[in-house]
Tab-separated table of C-alpha atoms in Angstrom:
chain	number	residue	atom	x	y	z
A	955	UNK	CA	19.199	-36.702	-30.252
A	956	UNK	CA	20.081	-34.444	-27.571
A	957	UNK	CA	17.993	-31.203	-26.769
A	958	UNK	CA	19.539	-28.099	-26.352
A	959	UNK	CA	20.140	-26.989	-22.890
A	960	UNK	CA	17.313	-24.543	-22.448
A	961	UNK	CA	14.763	-26.890	-23.619
A	962	UNK	CA	16.021	-29.723	-21.376
A	963	UNK	CA	15.779	-27.249	-18.206
A	964	UNK	CA	12.417	-26.693	-19.563
A	965	UNK	CA	11.596	-30.456	-19.427
A	966	UNK	CA	12.963	-30.493	-16.621
A	967	UNK	CA	10.779	-27.481	-14.629
A	968	UNK	CA	7.607	-28.235	-16.644
A	969	UNK	CA	7.598	-32.510	-17.085
A	970	UNK	CA	4.560	-33.903	-14.930
A	971	UNK	CA	6.590	-36.927	-13.688
A	972	UNK	CA	9.029	-34.938	-12.300
A	973	UNK	CA	6.793	-32.447	-11.000
A	974	UNK	CA	4.343	-34.923	-8.706
A	975	UNK	CA	7.498	-35.877	-7.133
A	976	UNK	CA	8.445	-32.533	-6.230
A	977	UNK	CA	5.205	-31.452	-4.556
A	978	UNK	CA	5.679	-29.236	-1.941
A	979	UNK	CA	5.184	-30.487	1.484
A	980	UNK	CA	1.848	-28.766	2.811
A	981	UNK	CA	3.433	-28.966	6.124
A	982	UNK	CA	6.326	-26.748	5.028
A	983	UNK	CA	6.052	-22.931	5.410
A	984	UNK	CA	5.396	-20.697	1.836
A	985	UNK	CA	8.652	-19.085	2.264
A	986	UNK	CA	9.842	-22.492	2.573
A	987	UNK	CA	8.431	-24.555	-0.432
A	988	UNK	CA	10.076	-24.787	-3.415
A	989	UNK	CA	8.493	-23.694	-7.099
A	990	UNK	CA	9.121	-26.770	-9.845
A	991	UNK	CA	9.108	-23.543	-12.480
A	992	UNK	CA	12.217	-22.603	-11.287
A	993	UNK	CA	14.493	-26.119	-10.334
A	994	UNK	CA	16.807	-25.263	-12.530
A	995	UNK	CA	17.207	-21.632	-12.910
A	996	UNK	CA	21.151	-22.210	-12.705
A	997	UNK	CA	20.816	-23.314	-16.700
A	998	UNK	CA	18.649	-20.280	-17.966
A	999	UNK	CA	19.953	-17.288	-20.144
A	1000	UNK	CA	20.538	-14.462	-18.218
A	1001	UNK	CA	17.727	-12.331	-19.821
A	1002	UNK	CA	15.354	-15.336	-18.509
A	1003	UNK	CA	16.013	-15.669	-15.461
A	1004	UNK	CA	15.715	-11.653	-14.912
A	1005	UNK	CA	12.130	-12.235	-16.663
A	1006	UNK	CA	10.996	-14.812	-14.083
A	1007	UNK	CA	12.391	-12.981	-11.115
A	1008	UNK	CA	10.571	-9.681	-12.737
A	1009	UNK	CA	7.232	-11.763	-12.965
A	1010	UNK	CA	7.784	-13.144	-9.559
A	1011	UNK	CA	8.257	-9.641	-7.846
A	1012	UNK	CA	5.029	-8.343	-9.668
A	1013	UNK	CA	3.372	-10.577	-7.253
A	1014	UNK	CA	4.166	-9.105	-4.269
A	1015	UNK	CA	1.797	-5.819	-4.657
A	1016	UNK	CA	-1.846	-8.331	-5.205
A	1017	UNK	CA	-0.228	-10.178	-2.309
A	1018	UNK	CA	-0.269	-6.810	0.126
A	1019	UNK	CA	-3.141	-5.528	-1.097
A	1020	UNK	CA	-5.351	-8.616	0.289
A	1021	UNK	CA	-4.538	-7.286	3.787
A	1022	UNK	CA	-5.198	-3.463	3.265
A	1023	UNK	CA	-7.511	-3.731	6.053
A	1024	UNK	CA	-5.098	-5.177	8.578
A	1025	UNK	CA	-2.517	-2.585	7.610
A	1026	UNK	CA	-4.611	-0.116	7.672
A	1027	UNK	CA	-6.017	-1.260	11.366
A	1028	UNK	CA	-2.273	-1.378	12.598
A	1029	UNK	CA	-2.053	2.533	10.992
A	1030	UNK	CA	-4.794	4.231	12.682
A	1031	UNK	CA	-3.709	2.345	16.169
A	1032	UNK	CA	-0.126	3.338	16.019
A	1033	UNK	CA	-1.098	6.586	14.917
A	1034	UNK	CA	-3.402	6.930	17.962
A	1035	UNK	CA	-0.482	6.197	20.321
A	1036	UNK	CA	2.216	8.508	18.335
A	1037	UNK	CA	-0.258	11.214	18.791
A	1038	UNK	CA	-0.497	10.708	22.279
A	1039	UNK	CA	3.435	10.999	22.545
A	1040	UNK	CA	4.270	7.428	21.906
A	1041	UNK	CA	6.641	5.480	19.804
A	1042	UNK	CA	6.465	3.095	17.195
A	1043	UNK	CA	9.329	0.254	17.125
A	1044	UNK	CA	9.982	-1.993	14.469
A	1045	UNK	CA	11.952	-5.286	15.680
A	1046	UNK	CA	13.259	-7.656	13.237
A	1047	UNK	CA	16.015	-9.987	12.510
A	1048	UNK	CA	18.195	-10.662	9.436
A	1049	UNK	CA	16.665	-9.221	6.473
A	1050	UNK	CA	13.276	-7.875	8.138
A	1051	UNK	CA	15.848	-6.498	10.320
A	1052	UNK	CA	17.561	-4.702	8.054
A	1053	UNK	CA	14.458	-3.091	6.746
A	1054	UNK	CA	13.086	-2.519	10.318
A	1055	UNK	CA	16.227	-0.129	10.606
A	1056	UNK	CA	15.958	1.074	7.493
A	1057	UNK	CA	12.335	2.312	7.147
A	1058	UNK	CA	12.900	3.984	10.784
A	1059	UNK	CA	15.857	5.959	10.077
A	1060	UNK	CA	14.350	7.631	7.064
A	1061	UNK	CA	11.794	8.957	9.624
A	1062	UNK	CA	13.610	11.894	10.950
A	1063	UNK	CA	14.759	13.415	7.818
A	1064	UNK	CA	11.762	13.222	6.207
A	1065	UNK	CA	9.366	13.853	9.011
A	1066	UNK	CA	11.296	16.342	10.907
A	1067	UNK	CA	10.533	13.084	13.972
A	1068	UNK	CA	12.992	12.853	17.186
A	1069	UNK	CA	15.207	9.717	16.315
A	1070	UNK	CA	13.350	8.114	19.465
A	1071	UNK	CA	9.764	8.289	17.785
A	1072	UNK	CA	10.483	5.536	15.354
A	1073	UNK	CA	12.957	3.028	16.156
A	1074	UNK	CA	14.226	0.004	14.236
A	1075	UNK	CA	15.695	-2.618	16.443
A	1076	UNK	CA	17.618	-5.740	15.121
A	1077	UNK	CA	18.500	-8.932	16.579
A	1078	UNK	CA	22.590	-8.638	16.961
A	1079	UNK	CA	22.684	-5.165	17.445
A	1080	UNK	CA	24.560	-2.584	15.014
A	1081	UNK	CA	26.962	-5.167	13.780
A	1082	UNK	CA	23.843	-7.200	11.874
A	1083	UNK	CA	23.402	-4.684	9.823
A	1084	UNK	CA	26.357	-4.974	7.647
A	1085	UNK	CA	26.995	-9.064	8.399
A	1086	UNK	CA	25.390	-12.056	9.971
A	1087	UNK	CA	25.440	-11.943	13.357
A	1088	UNK	CA	24.848	-16.500	14.381
A	1089	UNK	CA	22.113	-17.329	16.395
A	1090	UNK	CA	20.773	-14.428	16.875
A	1091	UNK	CA	17.265	-14.796	15.213
A	1092	UNK	CA	17.198	-17.804	17.922
A	1093	UNK	CA	17.761	-15.854	21.081
A	1094	UNK	CA	14.028	-15.083	22.706
A	1095	UNK	CA	15.777	-13.747	26.045
A	1096	UNK	CA	17.733	-11.272	23.554
A	1097	UNK	CA	14.115	-10.189	22.554
A	1098	UNK	CA	12.982	-9.639	25.398
A	1099	UNK	CA	15.615	-7.977	27.139
A	1100	UNK	CA	15.583	-5.225	23.645
A	1101	UNK	CA	11.816	-4.674	24.839
A	1102	UNK	CA	12.734	-3.973	28.670
A	1103	UNK	CA	16.049	-1.938	27.349
A	1104	UNK	CA	13.782	0.506	25.459
A	1105	UNK	CA	10.821	0.784	28.405
A	1106	UNK	CA	8.133	-0.144	26.051
A	1107	UNK	CA	4.856	0.559	27.680
A	1108	UNK	CA	0.969	1.478	26.799
A	1109	UNK	CA	1.595	4.149	25.058
A	1110	UNK	CA	4.157	2.452	22.858
A	1111	UNK	CA	3.641	0.440	19.401
A	1112	UNK	CA	5.820	-2.129	18.290
A	1113	UNK	CA	5.872	-4.175	15.041
A	1114	UNK	CA	7.527	-7.262	14.846
A	1115	UNK	CA	8.676	-8.505	11.464
A	1116	UNK	CA	9.948	-12.253	10.276
A	1117	UNK	CA	8.910	-13.290	6.702
A	1118	UNK	CA	8.521	-16.723	8.155
A	1119	UNK	CA	6.864	-15.154	11.582
A	1120	UNK	CA	8.435	-18.143	13.512
A	1121	UNK	CA	12.043	-15.962	14.796
A	1122	UNK	CA	12.430	-16.939	18.381
A	1123	UNK	CA	13.743	-13.152	19.014
A	1124	UNK	CA	10.903	-11.043	17.316
A	1125	UNK	CA	8.362	-13.393	18.780
A	1126	UNK	CA	9.256	-13.189	21.931
A	1127	UNK	CA	9.933	-9.250	21.969
A	1128	UNK	CA	6.367	-9.032	20.522
A	1129	UNK	CA	4.879	-11.027	23.059
A	1130	UNK	CA	7.037	-9.440	26.281
A	1131	UNK	CA	5.661	-5.790	24.698
A	1132	UNK	CA	2.012	-7.087	24.186
A	1133	UNK	CA	2.436	-7.907	27.892
A	1134	UNK	CA	3.013	-4.835	28.696
A	1135	UNK	CA	0.361	-2.463	27.373
A	1136	UNK	CA	1.549	-1.584	23.838
A	1137	UNK	CA	0.042	-2.611	20.685
A	1138	UNK	CA	1.555	-5.271	18.642
A	1139	UNK	CA	1.487	-5.941	15.244
A	1140	UNK	CA	3.130	-8.930	13.594
A	1141	UNK	CA	4.257	-8.400	9.870
A	1142	UNK	CA	4.750	-12.102	8.276
A	1143	UNK	CA	4.610	-13.757	4.683
A	1144	UNK	CA	3.110	-17.198	6.198
A	1145	UNK	CA	-0.244	-18.117	7.404
A	1146	UNK	CA	-0.937	-18.581	11.229
A	1147	UNK	CA	2.419	-18.252	12.291
A	1148	UNK	CA	3.527	-18.005	16.024
A	1149	UNK	CA	3.936	-14.353	15.234
A	1150	UNK	CA	0.551	-13.448	14.266
A	1151	UNK	CA	-0.588	-15.177	17.528
A	1152	UNK	CA	1.497	-13.028	19.597
A	1153	UNK	CA	0.462	-10.226	18.042
A	1154	UNK	CA	-2.444	-8.160	18.726
A	1155	UNK	CA	-2.740	-7.533	14.910
A	1156	UNK	CA	-1.455	-9.875	12.329
A	1157	UNK	CA	-0.319	-8.756	9.051
A	1158	UNK	CA	0.056	-12.162	6.842
A	1159	UNK	CA	1.272	-11.717	3.096
A	1160	UNK	CA	1.306	-14.519	1.379
A	1161	UNK	CA	4.050	-14.165	-1.381
A	1162	UNK	CA	4.674	-17.884	-1.783
A	1163	UNK	CA	7.892	-19.960	-2.378
A	1164	UNK	CA	10.905	-17.751	-3.443
A	1165	UNK	CA	12.794	-17.920	-6.716
A	1166	UNK	CA	15.521	-19.015	-5.241
A	1167	UNK	CA	14.264	-21.412	-2.351
A	1168	UNK	CA	14.040	-19.870	0.708
A	1169	UNK	CA	16.058	-16.769	0.228
A	1170	UNK	CA	13.197	-14.778	1.584
A	1171	UNK	CA	15.624	-11.675	1.315
A	1172	UNK	CA	13.019	-11.482	-1.856
A	1173	UNK	CA	9.381	-11.575	-2.499
A	1174	UNK	CA	9.061	-11.684	1.193
A	1175	UNK	CA	11.517	-9.022	1.817
A	1176	UNK	CA	10.126	-6.695	-1.045
A	1177	UNK	CA	6.400	-7.109	0.626
A	1178	UNK	CA	7.750	-6.306	3.912
A	1179	UNK	CA	9.215	-3.107	2.666
A	1180	UNK	CA	5.782	-1.916	1.092
A	1181	UNK	CA	4.519	-2.529	3.969
A	1182	UNK	CA	6.618	-0.607	6.157
A	1183	UNK	CA	6.283	2.062	3.837
A	1184	UNK	CA	2.492	2.373	4.156
A	1185	UNK	CA	2.720	2.310	8.262
A	1186	UNK	CA	5.445	5.064	8.432
A	1187	UNK	CA	3.806	7.204	5.599
A	1188	UNK	CA	0.318	6.597	6.313
A	1189	UNK	CA	1.359	7.280	10.331
A	1190	UNK	CA	3.364	10.528	9.457
A	1191	UNK	CA	0.933	11.697	6.923
A	1192	UNK	CA	-2.097	11.184	9.546
A	1193	UNK	CA	-0.145	12.903	12.481
A	1194	UNK	CA	-0.260	16.241	10.266
A	1195	UNK	CA	3.547	16.001	8.908
A	1196	UNK	CA	2.799	16.336	5.318
A	1197	UNK	CA	0.802	19.167	3.836
A	1198	UNK	CA	-1.064	17.641	1.086
A	1199	UNK	CA	1.819	15.364	-0.781
A	1200	UNK	CA	4.499	18.234	0.537
A	1201	UNK	CA	7.535	17.104	2.879
A	1202	UNK	CA	6.738	20.092	5.065
A	1203	UNK	CA	8.779	18.563	8.277
A	1204	UNK	CA	12.230	18.078	5.797
A	1205	UNK	CA	15.152	18.369	7.259
A	1206	UNK	CA	17.427	20.021	4.893
A	1207	UNK	CA	20.678	18.866	6.065
A	1208	UNK	CA	22.299	18.651	2.304
A	1209	UNK	CA	21.682	20.732	-1.114
A	1210	UNK	CA	19.612	18.592	-2.271
A	1211	UNK	CA	16.842	18.681	0.676
A	1212	UNK	CA	17.598	22.379	0.695
A	1213	UNK	CA	16.397	22.831	-2.830
A	1214	UNK	CA	13.528	20.408	-2.066
A	1215	UNK	CA	12.776	23.005	0.761
A	1216	UNK	CA	12.620	25.971	-1.187
A	1217	UNK	CA	10.607	24.294	-4.258
A	1218	UNK	CA	8.287	23.391	-1.585
A	1219	UNK	CA	7.747	26.887	0.435
A	1220	UNK	CA	7.183	27.976	-3.103
A	1221	UNK	CA	4.602	25.896	-4.817
A	1222	UNK	CA	2.601	26.235	-1.363
A	1223	UNK	CA	2.868	29.903	-1.041
A	1224	UNK	CA	3.215	30.402	-4.955
A	1225	UNK	CA	5.956	33.094	-4.309
A	1226	UNK	CA	9.356	32.896	-6.671
A	1227	UNK	CA	12.002	30.657	-5.716
A	1228	UNK	CA	13.752	33.869	-4.302
A	1229	UNK	CA	11.898	34.671	-2.305
A	1230	UNK	CA	11.235	31.348	-0.610
A	1231	UNK	CA	14.838	30.276	-0.175
A	1232	UNK	CA	15.461	33.990	1.485
A	1233	UNK	CA	12.529	32.891	3.954
A	1234	UNK	CA	13.761	29.477	4.653
A	1235	UNK	CA	17.318	31.538	5.600
A	1236	UNK	CA	15.435	33.837	7.888
A	1237	UNK	CA	13.545	30.432	9.527
A	1238	UNK	CA	16.594	28.694	9.814
A	1239	UNK	CA	15.527	26.415	7.081
A	1240	UNK	CA	12.143	25.485	9.411
A	1241	UNK	CA	9.309	24.801	6.171
A	1242	UNK	CA	6.757	26.120	8.018
A	1243	UNK	CA	7.773	28.951	9.435
A	1244	UNK	CA	9.067	30.074	6.321
A	1245	UNK	CA	5.333	29.513	4.705
A	1246	UNK	CA	3.737	31.186	7.163
A	1247	UNK	CA	6.444	34.138	7.305
A	1248	UNK	CA	5.365	34.869	3.477
A	1249	UNK	CA	1.272	34.079	3.989
A	1250	UNK	CA	0.674	35.903	7.266
A	1251	UNK	CA	3.833	38.526	6.816
A	1252	UNK	CA	5.225	37.565	10.358
A	1253	UNK	CA	8.692	37.836	11.165
A	1254	UNK	CA	10.317	34.566	12.178
A	1255	UNK	CA	9.627	34.010	15.647
A	1256	UNK	CA	5.759	35.619	15.573
A	1257	UNK	CA	5.487	32.905	13.012
A	1258	UNK	CA	6.442	30.356	15.383
A	1259	UNK	CA	4.801	31.388	17.874
A	1260	UNK	CA	1.448	31.103	15.908
A	1261	UNK	CA	2.294	27.909	14.525
A	1262	UNK	CA	2.732	26.440	18.360
A	1263	UNK	CA	-0.683	27.875	18.907
A	1264	UNK	CA	-2.212	25.989	16.342
A	1265	UNK	CA	-0.930	22.696	17.531
A	1266	UNK	CA	1.987	22.983	15.068
A	1267	UNK	CA	-0.602	21.414	12.085
A	1268	UNK	CA	0.070	23.976	9.004
A	1269	UNK	CA	-3.389	23.554	7.448
A	1270	UNK	CA	-4.605	24.965	10.964
A	1271	UNK	CA	-2.073	27.916	11.465
A	1272	UNK	CA	-2.719	29.473	7.582
A	1273	UNK	CA	-6.874	29.228	8.046
A	1274	UNK	CA	-6.496	31.544	11.538
A	1275	UNK	CA	-4.943	35.088	12.095
A	1276	UNK	CA	-2.585	35.755	14.773
């Protein structure tokens, strides 16, 4: 009797004899291995595939957690350099490069940094953000050129991102950055990779085989995004660009952010929204200036001077008088 298609698929994925013939080659990178559980997903119902993907994605946070000591060490070194006026450069190819640009581009509106402070560099240039640029990740010379073009030096930090940990563009860039005295991090999803060997601080988030074999935009990409979130956010927190968990450097460039800025000022000062909004308008939408105006009853320019004298640290400015 013929079994229903879904039963046949389950047998295909779990049959011991078939599984024995599909054992992964130990020499293959984890990100390129095939997981027999997903061998016949093309014949499963949609919701069952969604459940498998969801279960696979749920394993990523634990993989990231295993690297928290390495991530924390990298953040502390990066923070030291940014505090001294250095820069953070993310560099990657393909999905890794797009994640690099994504995380870097969020820093100015979220934390009030200049676009130069945190930068994302992608193999193949801006065109690679929207379409694949053939051969870009294999161009080691372009990786070295990117580091030279950005004039990377001892005061900077460079985070190379490659799921496989082998992209020549990324490995060459990190190697070049390290030779120039920059602090370097290698973020990958495999063990003992060329990228790890090239960097001062390896971060190896082992996410294993993907539900679609080799499609590292999935679990590996999710893991990379989680780590980049930590690096940028915690670095900015430690650089004093939040007050508690408030985005005090937020740039009110649209209505949503203007409303957020008003709520932040009102929450921190304990004032009403209208007073907070008026203070922000007088302060040219500078959240920290508006807070000091209310807390210390200062005009805008005096509040700015006091903030500058406090090293632009809001906590210090609030606990000292002019």
